[in-house]
mmCIF file of C-alpha atoms in Angstrom:
data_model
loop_
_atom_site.group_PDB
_atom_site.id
_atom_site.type_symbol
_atom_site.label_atom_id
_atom_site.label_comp_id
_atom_site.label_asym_id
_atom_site.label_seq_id
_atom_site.Cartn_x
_atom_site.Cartn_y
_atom_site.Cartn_z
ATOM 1 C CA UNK A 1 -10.772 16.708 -22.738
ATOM 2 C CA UNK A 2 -9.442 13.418 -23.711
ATOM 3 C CA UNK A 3 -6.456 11.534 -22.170
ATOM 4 C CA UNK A 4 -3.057 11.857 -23.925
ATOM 5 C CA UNK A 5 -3.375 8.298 -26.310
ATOM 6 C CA UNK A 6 0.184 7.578 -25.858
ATOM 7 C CA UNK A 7 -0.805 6.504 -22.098
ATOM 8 C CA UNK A 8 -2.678 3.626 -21.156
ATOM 9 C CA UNK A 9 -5.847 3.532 -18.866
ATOM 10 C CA UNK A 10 -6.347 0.180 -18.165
ATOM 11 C CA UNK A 11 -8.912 -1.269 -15.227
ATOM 12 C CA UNK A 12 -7.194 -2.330 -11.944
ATOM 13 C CA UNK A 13 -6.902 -6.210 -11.957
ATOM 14 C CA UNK A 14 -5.586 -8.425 -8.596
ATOM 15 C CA UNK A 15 -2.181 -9.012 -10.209
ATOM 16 C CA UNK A 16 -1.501 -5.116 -9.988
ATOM 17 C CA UNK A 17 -2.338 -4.615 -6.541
ATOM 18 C CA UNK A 18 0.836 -5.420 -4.671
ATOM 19 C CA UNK A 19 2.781 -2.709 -7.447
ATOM 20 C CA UNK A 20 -0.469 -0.327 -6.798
ATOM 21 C CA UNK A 21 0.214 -0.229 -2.898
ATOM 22 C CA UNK A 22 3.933 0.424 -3.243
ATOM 23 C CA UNK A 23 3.296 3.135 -5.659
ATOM 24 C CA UNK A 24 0.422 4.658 -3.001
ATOM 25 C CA UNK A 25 3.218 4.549 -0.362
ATOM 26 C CA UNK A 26 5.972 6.134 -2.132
ATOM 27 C CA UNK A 27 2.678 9.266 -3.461
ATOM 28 C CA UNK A 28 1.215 10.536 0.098
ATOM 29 C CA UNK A 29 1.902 10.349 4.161
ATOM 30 C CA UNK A 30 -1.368 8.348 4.567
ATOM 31 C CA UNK A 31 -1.559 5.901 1.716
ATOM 32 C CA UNK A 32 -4.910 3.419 1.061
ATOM 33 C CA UNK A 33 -3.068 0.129 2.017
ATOM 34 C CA UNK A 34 -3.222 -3.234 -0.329
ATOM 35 C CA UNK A 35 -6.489 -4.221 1.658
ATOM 36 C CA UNK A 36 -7.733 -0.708 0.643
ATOM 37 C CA UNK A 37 -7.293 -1.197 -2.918
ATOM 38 C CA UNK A 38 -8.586 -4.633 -2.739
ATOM 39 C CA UNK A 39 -11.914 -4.318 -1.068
ATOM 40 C CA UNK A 40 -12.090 -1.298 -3.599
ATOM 41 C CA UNK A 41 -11.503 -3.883 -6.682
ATOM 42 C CA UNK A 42 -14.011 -6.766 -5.294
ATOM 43 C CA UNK A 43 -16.474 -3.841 -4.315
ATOM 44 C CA UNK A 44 -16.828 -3.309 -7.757
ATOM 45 C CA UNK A 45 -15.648 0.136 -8.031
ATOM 46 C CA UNK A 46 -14.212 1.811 -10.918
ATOM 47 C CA UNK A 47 -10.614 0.922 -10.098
ATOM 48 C CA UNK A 48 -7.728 2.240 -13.207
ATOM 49 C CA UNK A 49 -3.943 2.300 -13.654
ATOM 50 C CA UNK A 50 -2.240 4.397 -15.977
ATOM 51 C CA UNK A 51 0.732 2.924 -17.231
ATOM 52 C CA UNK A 52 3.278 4.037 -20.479
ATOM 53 C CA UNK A 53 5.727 1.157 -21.334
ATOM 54 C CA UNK A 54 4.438 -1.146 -18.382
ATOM 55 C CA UNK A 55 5.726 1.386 -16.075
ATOM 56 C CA UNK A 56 2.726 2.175 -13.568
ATOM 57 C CA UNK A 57 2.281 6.071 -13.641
ATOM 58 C CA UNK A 58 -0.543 6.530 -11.463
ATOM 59 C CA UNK A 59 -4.083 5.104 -9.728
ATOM 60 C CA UNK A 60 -7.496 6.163 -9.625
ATOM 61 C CA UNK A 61 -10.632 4.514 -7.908
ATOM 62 C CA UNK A 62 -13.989 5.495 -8.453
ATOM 63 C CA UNK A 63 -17.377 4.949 -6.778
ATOM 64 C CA UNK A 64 -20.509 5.211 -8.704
ATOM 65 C CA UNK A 65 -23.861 5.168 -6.653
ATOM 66 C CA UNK A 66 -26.853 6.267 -9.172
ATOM 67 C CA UNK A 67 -26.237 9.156 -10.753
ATOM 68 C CA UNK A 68 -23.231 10.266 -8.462
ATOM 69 C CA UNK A 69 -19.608 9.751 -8.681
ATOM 70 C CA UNK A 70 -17.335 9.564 -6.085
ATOM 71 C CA UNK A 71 -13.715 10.084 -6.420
ATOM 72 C CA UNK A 72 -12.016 8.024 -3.657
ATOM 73 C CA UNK A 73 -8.501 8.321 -4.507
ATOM 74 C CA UNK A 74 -6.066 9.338 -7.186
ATOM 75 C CA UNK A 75 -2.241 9.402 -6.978
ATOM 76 C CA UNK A 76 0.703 9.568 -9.076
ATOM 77 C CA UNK A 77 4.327 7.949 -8.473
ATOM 78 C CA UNK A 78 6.583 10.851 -7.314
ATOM 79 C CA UNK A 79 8.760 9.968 -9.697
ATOM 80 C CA UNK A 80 6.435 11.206 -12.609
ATOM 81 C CA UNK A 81 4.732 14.330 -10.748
ATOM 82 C CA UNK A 82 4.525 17.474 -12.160
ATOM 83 C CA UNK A 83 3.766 16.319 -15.616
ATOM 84 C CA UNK A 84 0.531 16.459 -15.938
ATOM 85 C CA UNK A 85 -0.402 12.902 -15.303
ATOM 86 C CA UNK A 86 -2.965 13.297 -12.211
ATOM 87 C CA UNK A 87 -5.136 15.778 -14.315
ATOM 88 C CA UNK A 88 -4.971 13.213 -17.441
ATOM 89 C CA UNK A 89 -6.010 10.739 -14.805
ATOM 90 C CA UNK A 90 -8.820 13.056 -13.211
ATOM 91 C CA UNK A 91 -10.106 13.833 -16.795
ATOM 92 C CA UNK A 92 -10.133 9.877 -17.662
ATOM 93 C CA UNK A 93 -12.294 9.024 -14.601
ATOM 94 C CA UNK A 94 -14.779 11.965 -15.306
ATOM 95 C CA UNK A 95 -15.026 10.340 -19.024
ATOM 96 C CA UNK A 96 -16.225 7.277 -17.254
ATOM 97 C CA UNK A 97 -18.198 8.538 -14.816
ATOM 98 C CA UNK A 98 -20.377 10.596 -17.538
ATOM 99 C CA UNK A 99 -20.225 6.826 -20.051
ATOM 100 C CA UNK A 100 -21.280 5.044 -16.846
ATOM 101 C CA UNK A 101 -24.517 7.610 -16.489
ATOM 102 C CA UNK A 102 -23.106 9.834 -13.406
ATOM 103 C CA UNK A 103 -24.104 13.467 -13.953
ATOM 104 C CA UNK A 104 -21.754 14.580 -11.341
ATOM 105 C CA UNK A 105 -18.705 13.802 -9.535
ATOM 106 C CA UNK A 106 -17.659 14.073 -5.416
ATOM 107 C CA UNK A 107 -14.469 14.082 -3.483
ATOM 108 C CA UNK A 108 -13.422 15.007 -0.416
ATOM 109 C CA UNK A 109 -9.123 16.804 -0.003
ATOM 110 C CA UNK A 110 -6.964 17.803 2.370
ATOM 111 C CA UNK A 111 -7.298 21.678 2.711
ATOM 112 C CA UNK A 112 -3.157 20.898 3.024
ATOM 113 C CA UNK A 113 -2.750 19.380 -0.235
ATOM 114 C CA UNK A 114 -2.279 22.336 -2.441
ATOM 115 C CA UNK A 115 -1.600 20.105 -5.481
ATOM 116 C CA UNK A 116 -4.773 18.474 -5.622
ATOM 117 C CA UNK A 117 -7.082 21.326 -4.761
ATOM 118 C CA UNK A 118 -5.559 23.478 -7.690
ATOM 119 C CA UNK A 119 -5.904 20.216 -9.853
ATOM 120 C CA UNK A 120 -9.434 20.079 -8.768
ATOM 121 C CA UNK A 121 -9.805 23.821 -9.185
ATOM 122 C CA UNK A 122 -8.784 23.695 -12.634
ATOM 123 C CA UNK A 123 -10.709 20.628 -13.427
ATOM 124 C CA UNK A 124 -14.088 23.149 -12.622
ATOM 125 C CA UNK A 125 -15.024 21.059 -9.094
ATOM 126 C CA UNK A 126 -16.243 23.539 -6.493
ATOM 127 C CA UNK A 127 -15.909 23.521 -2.607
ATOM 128 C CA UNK A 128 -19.315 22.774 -1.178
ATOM 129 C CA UNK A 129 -18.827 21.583 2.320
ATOM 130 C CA UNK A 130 -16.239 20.753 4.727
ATOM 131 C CA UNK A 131 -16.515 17.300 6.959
ATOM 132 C CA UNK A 132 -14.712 18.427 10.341
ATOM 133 C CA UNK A 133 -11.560 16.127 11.487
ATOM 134 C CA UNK A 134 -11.789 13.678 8.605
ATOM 135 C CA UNK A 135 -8.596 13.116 8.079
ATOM 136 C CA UNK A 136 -5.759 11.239 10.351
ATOM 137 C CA UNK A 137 -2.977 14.231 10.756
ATOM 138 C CA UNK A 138 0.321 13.678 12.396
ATOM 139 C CA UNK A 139 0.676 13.828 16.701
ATOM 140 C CA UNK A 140 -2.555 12.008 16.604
ATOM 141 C CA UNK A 141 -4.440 15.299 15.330
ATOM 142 C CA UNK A 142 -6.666 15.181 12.632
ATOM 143 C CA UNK A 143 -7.656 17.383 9.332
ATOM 144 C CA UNK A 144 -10.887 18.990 7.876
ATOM 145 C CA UNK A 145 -11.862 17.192 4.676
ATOM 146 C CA UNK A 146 -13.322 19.998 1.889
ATOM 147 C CA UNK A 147 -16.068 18.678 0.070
ATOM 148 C CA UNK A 148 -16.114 19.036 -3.984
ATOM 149 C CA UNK A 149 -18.581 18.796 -6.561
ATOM 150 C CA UNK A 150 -18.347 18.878 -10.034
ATOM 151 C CA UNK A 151 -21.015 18.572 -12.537
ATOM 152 C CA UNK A 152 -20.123 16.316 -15.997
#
């Protein structure tokens, strides 16, 4: 499925970075920090904003190793959840993962975040392992990560 064409998908560049980090922030309890998204962008990842009047929307960064994709985050400002926008985003990186030459596509969720793992759901990714205490959790705890697949 292709992205609504009214939105644009344009790559990540250094100047949006600061705007990218707020936005991450304001999205989740334990947001990638500037430094995240930087080392991301000079790694040479797949890094994307999605933007509609030169409002930033939402993020995505992608890995590609080989064949293999890995989705390492994707978030949407609060202000425009609900609408869609993080599957439009999803289905955008999975376009260029498959252009790029992946044949499938990884992530690892929170078995907490109930948004993403019916976005993922719905996307066709499937649980296929689960990486035990992954995740920093609040009092110092700390979260299973489920494993997801999806062939593109």
């Amino acid at each position: 499925m292709r992205p609504d064409p009214h939105l644009q998908f344009l790559p990540m560049q250094e100047a949006d970075l600061v705007e990218v980090a707020d936005c991450e922030v304001e999205a989740t309890e334990y947001p990638w920090s500037l430094q995240n998204f930087r080392d991301a962008l000079h790694a040479g990842n797949s890094c994307w904003v999605m933007r509609s009047g030169g409002v930033l929307l939402a993020q995505g960064v992608m890995m590609r190793v080989l064949d293999e994709a890995h989705l390492l985050i994707i978030s949407v400002s609060p202000a425009w959840q609900g609408m869609g926008l993080g599957r439009q985003l999803l289905d955008h990186l999975c376009l260029c993962a498959a252009e790029q030459g992946a044949r499938e596509m990884f992530l690892e969720v929170r078995p907490s975040n109930l948004h993403a793992l019916a976005l993922y759901g719905k996307r066709g990714f499937a649980e296929i392992g689960r990486r035990k205490a992954y995740y920093p959790a609040q009092n110092g705890q700390r979260e299973d990560a489920l494993v997801m697949r999806l062939e593109l």
